Coordinates of C-alpha atoms and ligand atoms in Angstrom, one line a residue:
M63 CA 0.0 0.1 0.0
E64 CA 1.1 3.6 -0.8
P65 CA 1.2 6.3 1.7
M66 CA -2.3 8.4 1.4
E67 CA -2.9 11.2 -1.1
P68 CA -1.9 14.1 0.9
N69 CA -4.4 16.9 0.8
N70 CA -1.6 19.6 1.4
K71 CA -3.1 22.2 -0.9
D72 CA -6.5 22.5 1.1
A73 CA -4.8 21.9 4.4
S74 CA -2.1 24.4 4.1
N75 CA -4.6 26.8 2.6
A76 CA -7.1 26.4 5.7
S77 CA -4.0 26.4 8.2
K78 CA -2.5 29.5 6.4
N79 CA -5.9 31.3 7.2
Q80 CA -5.8 30.4 10.8
C81 CA -2.2 31.1 11.2
N82 CA -2.7 34.8 10.0
S83 CA -5.6 35.3 12.2
C84 CA -3.6 34.2 15.4
A85 CA -2.3 37.2 17.4
D86 CA 0.5 35.2 19.0
S87 CA 3.7 36.6 17.5
S88 CA 5.8 34.6 19.9
C89 CA 4.5 31.2 18.3
S90 CA 7.3 29.4 16.6
A91 CA 5.3 29.0 13.7
A92 CA 4.7 32.7 13.0
K93 CA 8.2 33.2 11.6
R94 CA 10.4 31.4 9.0
H95 CA 13.6 30.1 10.7
D96 CA 17.0 31.1 9.0
G97 CA 17.7 28.6 6.3
E98 CA 14.4 27.2 6.3
A99 CA 13.1 26.2 3.2
E100 CA 9.7 27.8 2.2
Q101 CA 8.1 24.5 1.8
D102 CA 9.2 23.4 5.2
F103 CA 8.2 26.5 6.6
L104 CA 4.5 26.1 4.9
E105 CA 4.4 22.6 6.3
R106 CA 5.4 23.4 9.9
R107 CA 3.1 26.1 9.9
A108 CA 0.2 23.9 8.7
L109 CA 1.1 21.7 11.2
Q110 CA 1.2 23.9 14.0
S111 CA -2.1 25.6 13.2
R112 CA -3.8 22.1 13.7
L113 CA -2.0 21.5 16.9
C114 CA -2.9 25.0 18.3
R115 CA -6.5 24.1 18.4
I116 CA -5.6 21.1 20.4
K117 CA -5.3 21.6 24.1
H118 CA -3.8 18.7 25.4
K119 CA -1.7 16.0 23.7
I120 CA -1.1 12.6 25.4
M121 CA 0.9 9.9 23.9
V122 CA 0.0 6.0 25.4
M123 CA 3.1 3.9 25.1
S124 CA 4.3 0.5 26.1
G125 CA 7.5 -1.3 26.1
K126 CA 6.0 -4.7 24.9
G127 CA 2.7 -5.4 22.7
G128 CA -0.1 -7.2 24.1
V129 CA 0.1 -5.5 27.5
G130 CA -3.2 -3.6 27.0
K131 CA -1.9 -0.3 25.7
S132 CA -4.8 0.0 22.9
T133 CA -7.2 -0.9 25.4
V134 CA -6.1 2.0 27.5
A135 CA -5.7 4.3 24.9
V136 CA -9.4 3.6 23.8
N137 CA -10.8 3.7 27.3
L138 CA -8.9 6.8 28.4
A139 CA -10.1 8.4 25.0
I140 CA -13.9 7.5 25.7
S141 CA -13.7 8.4 29.5
L142 CA -12.9 11.9 28.6
M143 CA -15.4 12.2 26.2
L144 CA -17.8 10.7 28.5
A145 CA -16.8 13.5 31.0
G146 CA -17.9 16.1 28.4
K147 CA -14.5 16.8 26.7
K148 CA -13.9 16.9 22.8
V149 CA -11.3 14.3 22.2
G150 CA -9.3 13.0 19.2
L151 CA -8.0 9.4 19.2
M152 CA -5.0 9.1 16.7
D153 CA -4.0 5.2 16.2
V154 CA -0.2 5.3 14.9
D155 CA 0.2 1.7 15.5
I156 CA 1.0 1.4 11.7
H157 CA 1.4 -2.4 11.8
G158 CA -1.2 -3.7 14.1
P159 CA -4.1 -0.8 14.0
S160 CA -6.4 -2.4 16.7
V161 CA -8.2 0.9 17.7
P162 CA -11.0 0.3 14.7
T163 CA -11.9 -3.1 15.8
M164 CA -12.1 -1.8 19.4
L165 CA -14.5 0.7 18.5
G166 CA -16.7 -1.2 16.0
L167 CA -15.3 1.1 13.3
E168 CA -13.9 -1.5 10.9
G169 CA -14.7 -0.8 7.5
A170 CA -15.3 3.0 8.2
T171 CA -13.6 5.1 5.4
I172 CA -11.8 8.6 5.9
T173 CA -13.2 11.4 3.4
N174 CA -11.7 14.4 2.4
S175 CA -13.0 18.0 2.7
P176 CA -11.8 21.4 1.9
D177 CA -10.2 21.7 5.5
G178 CA -8.5 18.2 5.2
L179 CA -9.2 14.4 5.7
L180 CA -12.2 13.9 7.9
P181 CA -11.9 11.5 11.1
V182 CA -14.1 9.1 11.8
E183 CA -16.7 10.4 14.5
L184 CA -18.0 8.3 17.5
G185 CA -20.2 10.8 19.5
H186 CA -17.7 13.6 20.4
L187 CA -14.5 11.2 19.5
K188 CA -12.8 12.0 16.6
V189 CA -10.9 8.9 15.2
M190 CA -8.0 8.4 12.8
S191 CA -6.2 5.0 12.3
M192 CA -4.1 3.7 9.7
G193 CA -6.8 0.9 9.7
F194 CA -9.1 3.0 8.0
L195 CA -6.7 3.6 5.1
L196 CA -5.8 -0.5 4.3
P197 CA -8.3 -1.9 1.9
N198 CA -7.5 -5.2 3.4
P199 CA -6.9 -5.8 6.9
D200 CA -4.5 -8.8 6.2
E201 CA -2.3 -6.5 4.1
A202 CA 1.0 -5.9 5.8
V203 CA 2.7 -2.2 5.4
I204 CA 5.9 -2.6 4.9
W205 CA 7.4 0.9 5.4
R206 CA 10.8 2.3 6.4
G207 CA 11.0 4.9 9.1
P208 CA 10.8 8.2 7.1
V209 CA 7.7 7.0 5.2
K210 CA 6.2 6.1 8.6
G211 CA 7.2 9.5 10.0
G212 CA 5.5 11.3 6.9
V213 CA 2.3 9.3 7.3
I214 CA 2.2 10.6 11.2
K215 CA 2.5 14.1 9.7
Q216 CA -0.2 13.9 7.5
F217 CA -2.3 12.7 10.4
L218 CA -1.3 15.4 12.5
A219 CA -1.3 18.0 9.8
D220 CA -3.8 17.0 7.3
V221 CA -6.8 15.6 9.3
A222 CA -9.5 18.3 10.3
W223 CA -9.2 17.7 14.0
G224 CA -10.7 20.7 14.6
D225 CA -10.8 22.1 18.5
L226 CA -10.1 19.6 20.7
D227 CA -9.5 19.3 24.5
F228 CA -7.6 16.3 24.2
L229 CA -6.0 14.0 21.6
I230 CA -4.7 10.8 22.7
V231 CA -1.9 9.0 20.5
D232 CA -2.0 5.2 20.6
A233 CA 1.8 4.4 19.7
P234 CA 3.0 1.1 18.7
P235 CA 4.8 -0.7 21.4
G236 CA 8.5 0.1 22.0
T237 CA 10.7 3.1 21.2
G238 CA 11.0 3.0 17.4
D239 CA 10.4 5.4 14.8
E240 CA 6.5 6.1 15.4
P241 CA 6.8 7.2 19.0
L242 CA 9.8 9.6 18.1
S243 CA 7.9 10.9 15.2
V244 CA 4.9 11.9 17.6
C245 CA 7.0 13.5 20.1
Q246 CA 9.2 15.4 17.5
L247 CA 6.1 16.6 15.6
I248 CA 3.7 17.4 18.6
E249 CA 5.7 20.3 20.0
P250 CA 4.9 20.6 22.7
I251 CA 3.3 17.5 23.8
D252 CA 1.5 17.2 27.4
G253 CA 3.4 14.0 28.0
A254 CA 3.1 9.9 27.9
V255 CA 1.2 7.5 29.9
V256 CA 3.1 4.1 30.1
V257 CA 1.1 0.9 30.1
T258 CA 2.7 -2.2 31.6
T259 CA 1.8 -5.9 33.3
P260 CA 3.0 -6.9 36.8
Q261 CA 5.6 -9.1 35.5
K262 CA 9.2 -8.2 36.0
I263 CA 9.9 -9.0 32.1
A264 CA 7.4 -6.4 31.2
A265 CA 8.8 -3.9 33.7
V266 CA 12.2 -4.3 32.1
D267 CA 10.9 -3.1 28.8
V268 CA 8.7 -0.4 30.1
R269 CA 12.1 1.1 31.8
K270 CA 13.5 1.6 28.4
S271 CA 10.3 3.4 27.3
I272 CA 10.7 5.8 30.6
T273 CA 14.3 6.3 29.6
F274 CA 13.2 7.1 25.9
C275 CA 10.8 9.8 27.2
R276 CA 13.7 11.2 29.4
H277 CA 15.9 11.5 26.4
V278 CA 13.7 13.3 24.2
G279 CA 12.4 15.4 27.2
M280 CA 8.9 14.3 27.3
T281 CA 7.1 14.4 30.7
I282 CA 5.6 11.1 32.2
L283 CA 2.4 11.6 33.3
G284 CA 2.1 8.0 34.9
V285 CA 2.5 4.4 34.7
I286 CA -0.5 1.8 34.3
E287 CA -0.2 -1.5 35.4
N288 CA -2.8 -3.4 33.5
M289 CA -3.7 -7.3 33.8
S290 CA -3.0 -7.2 37.6
G291 CA -5.0 -9.6 39.1
F292 CA -8.1 -11.4 38.0
V293 CA -11.7 -10.0 38.4
C294 CA -14.0 -12.9 39.3
P295 CA -17.1 -12.4 36.7
H296 CA -19.5 -13.7 39.7
C297 CA -18.6 -11.9 42.8
N298 CA -16.3 -9.4 41.3
E299 CA -13.6 -9.9 43.7
V300 CA -10.0 -9.4 42.4
T301 CA -7.5 -12.4 42.8
P302 CA -3.8 -11.9 42.5
I303 CA -3.5 -15.0 40.1
L304 CA 0.2 -13.8 39.1
R305 CA 2.6 -11.6 41.1
T306 CA 1.3 -7.9 41.0
G307 CA 2.7 -4.6 41.9
G308 CA 5.5 -4.7 39.5
G309 CA 4.4 -1.6 37.6
Q310 CA 3.8 0.3 40.8
A311 CA 7.4 -1.0 42.2
M312 CA 9.0 0.0 39.0
A313 CA 7.3 3.5 38.9
E314 CA 8.5 4.1 42.3
D315 CA 12.3 2.9 41.5
M316 CA 12.2 5.4 38.7
G317 CA 10.4 8.7 40.1
V318 CA 7.6 8.5 38.0
P319 CA 3.9 8.8 39.1
F320 CA 1.8 5.6 39.1
L321 CA -1.7 6.1 37.9
G322 CA -3.0 2.7 38.9
S323 CA -3.7 -1.0 38.3
I324 CA -6.6 -2.5 35.8
P325 CA -7.3 -6.0 36.7
I326 CA -7.7 -8.7 34.0
D327 CA -11.5 -8.6 33.4
P328 CA -13.3 -11.0 30.9
L329 CA -15.6 -8.3 29.8
V330 CA -12.8 -5.9 28.9
A331 CA -11.7 -8.5 26.2
E332 CA -15.1 -9.2 25.3
A333 CA -16.0 -5.5 24.7
A334 CA -13.0 -5.2 22.9
D335 CA -13.7 -8.1 20.3
A336 CA -17.3 -7.0 20.0
G337 CA -16.3 -3.4 19.0
Q338 CA -17.6 -1.7 22.3
A339 CA -15.7 0.8 24.3
F340 CA -15.8 -0.9 27.7
V341 CA -16.3 2.1 29.9
M342 CA -19.1 3.1 28.1
H343 CA -20.7 -0.1 27.7
Y344 CA -20.0 -1.6 31.1
A345 CA -20.1 1.7 32.8
T346 CA -21.2 0.2 36.1
S347 CA -18.8 -2.4 36.6
P348 CA -16.0 -2.2 39.1
T349 CA -13.3 -2.3 36.4
A350 CA -14.9 0.7 34.7
E351 CA -15.0 2.8 37.8
I352 CA -11.3 1.6 38.3
M353 CA -10.6 3.1 35.1
R354 CA -12.4 6.2 35.7
K355 CA -10.3 6.8 38.8
I356 CA -7.3 6.3 36.9
V357 CA -8.2 8.7 34.2
A358 CA -9.1 11.4 36.7
P359 CA -5.8 13.1 37.1
I360 CA -5.5 13.5 33.4
L361 CA -9.0 15.0 33.1
A362 CA -8.2 17.3 35.7
M363 CA -5.0 18.6 33.3
D364 CA -8.0 20.1 31.3
D365 CA -9.9 21.7 34.3
K366 CA -6.5 23.2 35.7
A367 CA -5.9 24.8 32.0
Ligands
LIG1787 P1 -1.6 -3.9 23.2 O1 -2.1 -2.3 22.5 O2 -0.6 -3.5 24.3 O3 -1.2 -4.8 22.1 P2 -4.4 -4.9 23.6 O4 -5.0 -3.4 24.2 O5 -4.4 -4.8 22.1 O6 -2.8 -4.7 23.7 O7 -4.8 -5.8 24.3 C1 -4.1 -6.9 23.9 C2 -5.6 -8.1 24.1 O8 -5.5 -8.2 25.7 C3 -6.7 -7.7 23.7 O9 -7.8 -8.9 23.5 C4 -7.6 -7.1 25.2 O10 -9.1 -7.1 24.8 C5 -7.2 -7.6 26.1 N1 -6.9 -7.1 27.4 C6 -6.4 -5.9 27.7 N2 -6.6 -5.3 29.0 C7 -7.2 -6.4 29.5 C8 -7.6 -6.7 30.7 N3 -7.4 -5.4 31.6 N4 -8.6 -7.6 30.8 C9 -8.9 -8.3 29.9 N5 -8.3 -8.4 28.8 C10 -7.6 -7.3 28.5

């Protein structure tokens, strides 16, 4: 598959207008840098004019795959939306986009408008995923780093996100090209939420994510330990079937905030497979309550702003 056809002309026209009406002369996009090519300046300004309209940008990361990063990203975005916020969810997991499946949006397509590509809307949530652009979900995307960076740039600059309170970015596992592109392109980014499981083996990888954030100067908003204990579907009691607390211990050891633990709950997996947002469809369940508590400090970022 080829990278998507950019709508640069429309996007940069729309952005130019917005940038011209912005009174902030201190904005880095207001002036062309010394030696900066005209095209690069226009692209940077187009990107900045989109990002200016998004109050908070948060990346969800993990050291390993399968720890529940996308589950956290989706439920974080939906929880913020249910709290009355305008939210965007950008899935940059180019090789394994699971957001469309988790939200029941498989087969949805992106349309073009004079203001740019229109994200798929689910209530007040705007969703953009590589999954919407792949004609066949079984198709493997074989792109090198710079191409992936270009697609992520398009997701940010060419998508008509509009005014948002939060943009949640679901990055692929690890510390490769995609998370690096996200934090280089989104300037400033509020920070990262790092998802891990309780086992030592996952915590070892998540330390790398934390080190990555420190290298690139990105704030770590907190660590979430997912799959921590098992919720009995009959009595709701949480049993620590495997060792728990590894994520918390690691967070304390590395001096980063710990946001909380989410148990293994069969309903979480069931909801994802059924394309239902767990916190919305099982809003009264104890696990949904746990998720809302974990999200509270992130929600509060907007109330403080
Ligand atoms: P990642 O994004 O880290 O690869 P996913 O969010 O795709 O991981 O989750 C992997 C699988 O585990 C999915 O099937 C998801 O539904 C399931 N899952 C994630 N968190 C939980 C949980 N707390 N309880 C039960 N199943 C979960």
